[in-house]
PDB file of C-alpha atoms in Angstrom:
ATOM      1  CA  UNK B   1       7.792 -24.315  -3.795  1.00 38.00           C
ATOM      2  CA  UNK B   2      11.244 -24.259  -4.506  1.00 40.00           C
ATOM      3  CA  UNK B   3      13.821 -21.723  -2.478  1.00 44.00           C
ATOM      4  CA  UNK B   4      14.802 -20.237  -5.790  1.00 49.00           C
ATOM      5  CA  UNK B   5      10.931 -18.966  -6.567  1.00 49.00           C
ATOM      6  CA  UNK B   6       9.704 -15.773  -6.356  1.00 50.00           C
ATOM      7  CA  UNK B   7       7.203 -16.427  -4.058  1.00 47.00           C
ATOM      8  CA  UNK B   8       9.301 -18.434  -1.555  1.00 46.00           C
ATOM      9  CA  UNK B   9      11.363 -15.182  -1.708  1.00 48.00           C
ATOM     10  CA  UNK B  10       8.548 -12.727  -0.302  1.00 48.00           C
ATOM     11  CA  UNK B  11       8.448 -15.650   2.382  1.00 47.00           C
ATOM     12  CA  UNK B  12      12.538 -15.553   3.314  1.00 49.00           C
ATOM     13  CA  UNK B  13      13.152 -12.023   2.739  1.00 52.00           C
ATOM     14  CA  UNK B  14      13.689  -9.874   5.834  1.00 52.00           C
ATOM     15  CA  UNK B  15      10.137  -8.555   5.917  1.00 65.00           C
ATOM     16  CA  UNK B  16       9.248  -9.277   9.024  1.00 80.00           C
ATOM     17  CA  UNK B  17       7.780  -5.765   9.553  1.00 85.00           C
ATOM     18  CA  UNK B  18       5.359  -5.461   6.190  1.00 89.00           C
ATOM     19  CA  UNK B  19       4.117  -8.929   7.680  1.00 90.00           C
ATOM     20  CA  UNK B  20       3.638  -7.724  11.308  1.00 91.00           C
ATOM     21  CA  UNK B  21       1.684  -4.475  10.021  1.00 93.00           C
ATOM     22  CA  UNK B  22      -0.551  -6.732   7.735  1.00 95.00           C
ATOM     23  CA  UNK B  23      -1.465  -8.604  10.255  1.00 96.00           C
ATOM     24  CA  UNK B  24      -1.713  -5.401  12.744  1.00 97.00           C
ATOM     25  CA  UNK B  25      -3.903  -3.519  10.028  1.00 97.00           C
ATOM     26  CA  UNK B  26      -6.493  -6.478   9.193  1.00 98.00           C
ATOM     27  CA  UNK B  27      -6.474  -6.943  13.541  1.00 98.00           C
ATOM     28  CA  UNK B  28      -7.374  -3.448  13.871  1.00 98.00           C
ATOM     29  CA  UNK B  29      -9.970  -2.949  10.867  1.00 98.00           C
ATOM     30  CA  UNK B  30     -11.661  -6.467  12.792  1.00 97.00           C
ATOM     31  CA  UNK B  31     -11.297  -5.356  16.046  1.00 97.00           C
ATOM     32  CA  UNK B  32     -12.694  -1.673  15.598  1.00 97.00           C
ATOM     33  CA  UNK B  33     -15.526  -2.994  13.358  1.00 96.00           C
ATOM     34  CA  UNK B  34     -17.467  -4.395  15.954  1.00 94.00           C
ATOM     35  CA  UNK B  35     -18.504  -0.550  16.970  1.00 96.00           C
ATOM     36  CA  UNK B  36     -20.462  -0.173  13.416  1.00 97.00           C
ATOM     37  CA  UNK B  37     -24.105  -0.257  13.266  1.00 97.00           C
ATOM     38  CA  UNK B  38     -25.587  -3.133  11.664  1.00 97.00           C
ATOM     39  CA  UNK B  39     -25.918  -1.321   8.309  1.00 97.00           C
ATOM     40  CA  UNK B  40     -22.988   0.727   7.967  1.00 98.00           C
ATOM     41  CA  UNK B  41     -23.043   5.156   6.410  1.00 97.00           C
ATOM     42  CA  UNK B  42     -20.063   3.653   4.029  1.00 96.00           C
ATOM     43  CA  UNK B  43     -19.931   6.531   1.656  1.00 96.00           C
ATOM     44  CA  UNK B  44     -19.958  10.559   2.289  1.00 95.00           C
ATOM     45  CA  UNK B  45     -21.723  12.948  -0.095  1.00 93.00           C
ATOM     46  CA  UNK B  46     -20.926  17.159   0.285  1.00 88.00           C
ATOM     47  CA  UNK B  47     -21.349  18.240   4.222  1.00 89.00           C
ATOM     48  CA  UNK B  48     -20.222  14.962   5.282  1.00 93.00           C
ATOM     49  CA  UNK B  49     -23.710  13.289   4.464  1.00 95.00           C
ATOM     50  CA  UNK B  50     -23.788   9.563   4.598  1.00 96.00           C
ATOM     51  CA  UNK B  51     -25.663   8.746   1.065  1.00 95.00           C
ATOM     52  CA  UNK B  52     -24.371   5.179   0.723  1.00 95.00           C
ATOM     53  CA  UNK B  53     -24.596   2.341   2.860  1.00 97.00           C
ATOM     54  CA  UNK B  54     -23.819  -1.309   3.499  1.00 97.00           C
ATOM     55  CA  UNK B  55     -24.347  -4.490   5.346  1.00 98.00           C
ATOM     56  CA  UNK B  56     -21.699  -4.353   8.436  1.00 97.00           C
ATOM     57  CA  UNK B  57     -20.297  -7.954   7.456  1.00 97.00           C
ATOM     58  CA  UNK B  58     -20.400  -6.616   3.717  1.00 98.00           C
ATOM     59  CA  UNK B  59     -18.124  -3.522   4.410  1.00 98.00           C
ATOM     60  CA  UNK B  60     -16.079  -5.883   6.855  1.00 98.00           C
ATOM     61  CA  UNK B  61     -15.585  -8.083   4.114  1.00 97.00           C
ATOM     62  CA  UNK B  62     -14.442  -5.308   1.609  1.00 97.00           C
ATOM     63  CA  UNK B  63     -12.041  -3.358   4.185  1.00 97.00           C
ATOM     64  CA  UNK B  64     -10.591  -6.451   5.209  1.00 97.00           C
ATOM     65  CA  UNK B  65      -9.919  -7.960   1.860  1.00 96.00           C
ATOM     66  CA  UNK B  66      -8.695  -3.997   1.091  1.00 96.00           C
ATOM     67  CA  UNK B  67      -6.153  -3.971   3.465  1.00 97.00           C
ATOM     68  CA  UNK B  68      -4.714  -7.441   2.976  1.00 97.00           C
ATOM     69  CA  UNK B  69      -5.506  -8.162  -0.672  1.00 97.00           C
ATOM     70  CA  UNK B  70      -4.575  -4.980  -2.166  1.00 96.00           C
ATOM     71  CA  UNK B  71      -0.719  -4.739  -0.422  1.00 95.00           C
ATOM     72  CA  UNK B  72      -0.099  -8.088  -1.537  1.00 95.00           C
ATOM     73  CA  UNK B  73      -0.912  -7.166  -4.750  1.00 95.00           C
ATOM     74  CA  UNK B  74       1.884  -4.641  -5.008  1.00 94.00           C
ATOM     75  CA  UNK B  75       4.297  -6.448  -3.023  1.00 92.00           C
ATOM     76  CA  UNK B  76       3.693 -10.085  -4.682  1.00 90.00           C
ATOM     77  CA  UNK B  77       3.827  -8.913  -8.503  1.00 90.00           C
ATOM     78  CA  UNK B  78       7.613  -7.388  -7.458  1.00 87.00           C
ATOM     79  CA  UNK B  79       9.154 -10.282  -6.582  1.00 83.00           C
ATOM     80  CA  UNK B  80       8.433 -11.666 -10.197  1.00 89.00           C
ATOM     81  CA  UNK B  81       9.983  -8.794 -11.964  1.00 88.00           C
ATOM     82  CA  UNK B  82      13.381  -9.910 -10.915  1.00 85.00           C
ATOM     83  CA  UNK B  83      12.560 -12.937 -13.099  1.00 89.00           C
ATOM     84  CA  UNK B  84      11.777 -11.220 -16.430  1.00 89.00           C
ATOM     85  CA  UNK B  85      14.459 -10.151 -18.945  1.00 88.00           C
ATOM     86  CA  UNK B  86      15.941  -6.742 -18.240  1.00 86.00           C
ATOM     87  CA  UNK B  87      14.536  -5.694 -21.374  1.00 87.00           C
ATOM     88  CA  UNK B  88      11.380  -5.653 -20.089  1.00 91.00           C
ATOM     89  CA  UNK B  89      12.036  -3.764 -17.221  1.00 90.00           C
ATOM     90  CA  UNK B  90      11.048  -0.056 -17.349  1.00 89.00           C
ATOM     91  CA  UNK B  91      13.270   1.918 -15.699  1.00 89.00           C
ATOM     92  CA  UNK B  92      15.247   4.952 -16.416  1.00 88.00           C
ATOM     93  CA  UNK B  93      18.982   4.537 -17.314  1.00 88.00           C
ATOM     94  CA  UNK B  94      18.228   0.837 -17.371  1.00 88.00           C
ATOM     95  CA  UNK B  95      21.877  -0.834 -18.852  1.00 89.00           C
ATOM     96  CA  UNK B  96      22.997   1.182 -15.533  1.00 91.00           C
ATOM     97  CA  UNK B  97      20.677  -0.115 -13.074  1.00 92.00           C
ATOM     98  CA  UNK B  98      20.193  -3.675 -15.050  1.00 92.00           C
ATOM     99  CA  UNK B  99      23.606  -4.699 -15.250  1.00 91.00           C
ATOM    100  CA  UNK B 100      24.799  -7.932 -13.786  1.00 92.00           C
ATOM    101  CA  UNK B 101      27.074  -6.233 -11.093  1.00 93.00           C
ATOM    102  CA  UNK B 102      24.388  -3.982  -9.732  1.00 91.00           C
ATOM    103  CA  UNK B 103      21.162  -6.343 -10.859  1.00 92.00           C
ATOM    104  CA  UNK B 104      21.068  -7.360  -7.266  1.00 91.00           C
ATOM    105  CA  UNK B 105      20.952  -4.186  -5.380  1.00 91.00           C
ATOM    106  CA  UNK B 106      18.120  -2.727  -8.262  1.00 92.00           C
ATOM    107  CA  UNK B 107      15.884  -5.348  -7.348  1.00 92.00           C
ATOM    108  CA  UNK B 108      15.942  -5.188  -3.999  1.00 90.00           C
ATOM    109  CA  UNK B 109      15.696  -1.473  -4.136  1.00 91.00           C
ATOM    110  CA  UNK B 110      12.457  -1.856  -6.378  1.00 92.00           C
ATOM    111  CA  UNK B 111      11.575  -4.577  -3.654  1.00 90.00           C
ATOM    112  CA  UNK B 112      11.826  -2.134  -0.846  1.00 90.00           C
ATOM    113  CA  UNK B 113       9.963   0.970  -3.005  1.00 92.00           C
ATOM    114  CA  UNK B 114       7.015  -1.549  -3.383  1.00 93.00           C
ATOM    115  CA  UNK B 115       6.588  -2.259   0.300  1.00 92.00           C
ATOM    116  CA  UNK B 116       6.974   1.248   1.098  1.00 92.00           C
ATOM    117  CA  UNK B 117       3.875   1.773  -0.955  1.00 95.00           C
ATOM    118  CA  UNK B 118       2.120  -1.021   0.124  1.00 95.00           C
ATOM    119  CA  UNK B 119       2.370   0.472   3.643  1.00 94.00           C
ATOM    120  CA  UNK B 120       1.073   3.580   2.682  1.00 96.00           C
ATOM    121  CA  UNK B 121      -1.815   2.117   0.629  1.00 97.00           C
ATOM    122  CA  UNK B 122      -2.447   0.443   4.231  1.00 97.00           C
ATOM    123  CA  UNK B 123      -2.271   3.177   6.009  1.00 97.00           C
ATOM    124  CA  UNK B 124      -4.585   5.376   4.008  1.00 97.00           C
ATOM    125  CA  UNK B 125      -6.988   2.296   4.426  1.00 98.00           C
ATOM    126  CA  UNK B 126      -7.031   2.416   8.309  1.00 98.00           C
ATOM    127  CA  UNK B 127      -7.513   6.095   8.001  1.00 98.00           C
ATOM    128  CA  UNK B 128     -10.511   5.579   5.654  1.00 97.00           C
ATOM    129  CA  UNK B 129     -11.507   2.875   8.098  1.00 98.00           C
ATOM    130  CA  UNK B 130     -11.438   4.496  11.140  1.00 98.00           C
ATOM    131  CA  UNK B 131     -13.154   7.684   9.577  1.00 97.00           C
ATOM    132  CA  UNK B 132     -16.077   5.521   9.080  1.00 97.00           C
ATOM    133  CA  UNK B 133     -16.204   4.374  12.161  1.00 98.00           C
ATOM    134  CA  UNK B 134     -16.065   7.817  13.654  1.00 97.00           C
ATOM    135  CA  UNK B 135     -18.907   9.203  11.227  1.00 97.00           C
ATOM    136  CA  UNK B 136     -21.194   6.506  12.329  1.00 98.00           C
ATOM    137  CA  UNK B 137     -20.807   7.139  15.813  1.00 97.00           C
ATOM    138  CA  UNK B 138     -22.379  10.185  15.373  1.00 96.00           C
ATOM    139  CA  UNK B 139     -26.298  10.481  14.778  1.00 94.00           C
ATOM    140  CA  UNK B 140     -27.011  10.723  11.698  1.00 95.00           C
ATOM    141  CA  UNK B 141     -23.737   9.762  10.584  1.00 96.00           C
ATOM    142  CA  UNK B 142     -21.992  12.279   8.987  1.00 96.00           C
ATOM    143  CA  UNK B 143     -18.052  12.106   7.956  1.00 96.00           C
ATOM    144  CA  UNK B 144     -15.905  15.117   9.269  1.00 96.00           C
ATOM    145  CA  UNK B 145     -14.397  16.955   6.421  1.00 93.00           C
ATOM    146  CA  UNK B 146     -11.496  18.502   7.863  1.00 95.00           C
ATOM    147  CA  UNK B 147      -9.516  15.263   9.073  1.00 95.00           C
ATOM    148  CA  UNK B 148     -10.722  13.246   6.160  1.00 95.00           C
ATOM    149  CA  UNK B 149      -8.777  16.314   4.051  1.00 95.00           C
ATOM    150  CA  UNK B 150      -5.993  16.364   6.104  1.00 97.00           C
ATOM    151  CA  UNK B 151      -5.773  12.670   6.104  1.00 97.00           C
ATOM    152  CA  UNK B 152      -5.620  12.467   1.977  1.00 97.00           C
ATOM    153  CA  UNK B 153      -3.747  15.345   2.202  1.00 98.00           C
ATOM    154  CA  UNK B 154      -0.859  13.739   4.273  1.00 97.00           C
ATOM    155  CA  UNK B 155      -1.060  10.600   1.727  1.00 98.00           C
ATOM    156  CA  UNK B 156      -0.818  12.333  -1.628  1.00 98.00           C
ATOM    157  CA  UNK B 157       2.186  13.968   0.155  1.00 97.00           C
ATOM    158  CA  UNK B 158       3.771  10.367   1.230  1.00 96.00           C
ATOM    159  CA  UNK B 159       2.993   9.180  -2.224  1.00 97.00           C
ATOM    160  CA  UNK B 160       4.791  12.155  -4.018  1.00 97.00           C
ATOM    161  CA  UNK B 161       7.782  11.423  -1.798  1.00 96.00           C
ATOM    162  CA  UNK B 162       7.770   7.999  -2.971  1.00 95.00           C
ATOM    163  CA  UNK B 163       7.791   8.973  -6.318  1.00 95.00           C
ATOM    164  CA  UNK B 164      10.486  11.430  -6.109  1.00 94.00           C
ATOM    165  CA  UNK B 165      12.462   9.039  -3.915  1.00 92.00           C
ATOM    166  CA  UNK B 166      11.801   6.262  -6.748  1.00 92.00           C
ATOM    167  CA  UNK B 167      12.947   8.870  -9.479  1.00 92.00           C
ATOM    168  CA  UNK B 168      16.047  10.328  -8.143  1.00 92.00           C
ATOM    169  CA  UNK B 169      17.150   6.977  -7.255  1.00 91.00           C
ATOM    170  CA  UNK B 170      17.033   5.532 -11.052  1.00 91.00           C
ATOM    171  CA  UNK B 171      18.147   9.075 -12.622  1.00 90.00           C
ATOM    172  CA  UNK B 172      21.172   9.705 -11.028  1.00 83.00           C
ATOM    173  CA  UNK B 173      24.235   7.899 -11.632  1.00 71.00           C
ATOM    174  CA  UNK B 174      26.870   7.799  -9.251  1.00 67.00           C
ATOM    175  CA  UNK B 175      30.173   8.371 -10.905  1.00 66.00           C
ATOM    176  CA  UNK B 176      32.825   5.768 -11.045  1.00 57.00           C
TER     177      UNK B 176
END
């Protein structure tokens, strides 16, 4: 793999951190699954009610593929968009952001945004995790409703953020 490819790239960038927490969030979805029951209350009805279940290895396998596969499938698919004409690159007040002089600082903005979000999807993942966990500690298993809402609650909130952060970045344009 050449230094110049995209994927080398996500390798040499300073991302030491997104690759720490990765490794952190697959460490502590492995390490806290060993408290499940051998067939795991994996999904929640009204009340709380488990009403779904799985194989402990099979929801081990899905979380843990979850929170490793799925943030390197937003991070990964960034670092080739730098590579693609900046025609066909969707972004608002694009011959601004696009141009040669400020190409650069775009993509590694858009770089940043998508590891930012990849974070969050990771978090919310844990969360989910460790919400599981908790409901099958309990006999029956049942899901506690209140943290579980205040848990999404917290992420749509991050996620809108990141949104508006990603908007009022590429609407305004600094003058000069």
């Amino acid at each position: 793999m050449s230094s110049n490819s995209p994927l080398a790239a996500l390798f040499e960038q300073k991302l030491p951190a997104f690759w720490v927490l990765l490794i952190a969030a697959a460490a502590f979805v492995w390490a806290t699954g060993d408290a499940l029951p051998p067939l795991v209350a994996s999904h929640f009805g009204l009340g709380g009610r488990a009403d779904g279940f799985m194989a402990r290895n099979d929801y081990m396998s899905f979380m843990l593929i979850g929170v490793v596969a799925i943030p390197l499938l937003i991070v990964i698919p960034q670092r080739f968009v730098e590579t693609l004409p900046p025609r066909l690159i969707n972004v608002p007040n694009r011959d601004y952001w696009l141009a040669p002089e400020r190409f650069e600082s775009t993509m590694g903005y858009l770089r940043n945004h998508a590891v930012w979000f990849a974070l969050l999807f990771m978090a919310l993942l844990c969360f989910i995790h460790w919400e599981v966990v908790q409901a099958n500690a309990r006999v029956p298993a049942r899901l506690m409703a209140q943290p579980f809402i205040i848990g999404m609650v917290v992420y749509v909130v991050a996620v809108l953020f990141w949104i508006a952060a990603l908007i009022r970045h590429f609407t305004r344009r600094p003058a000069g």
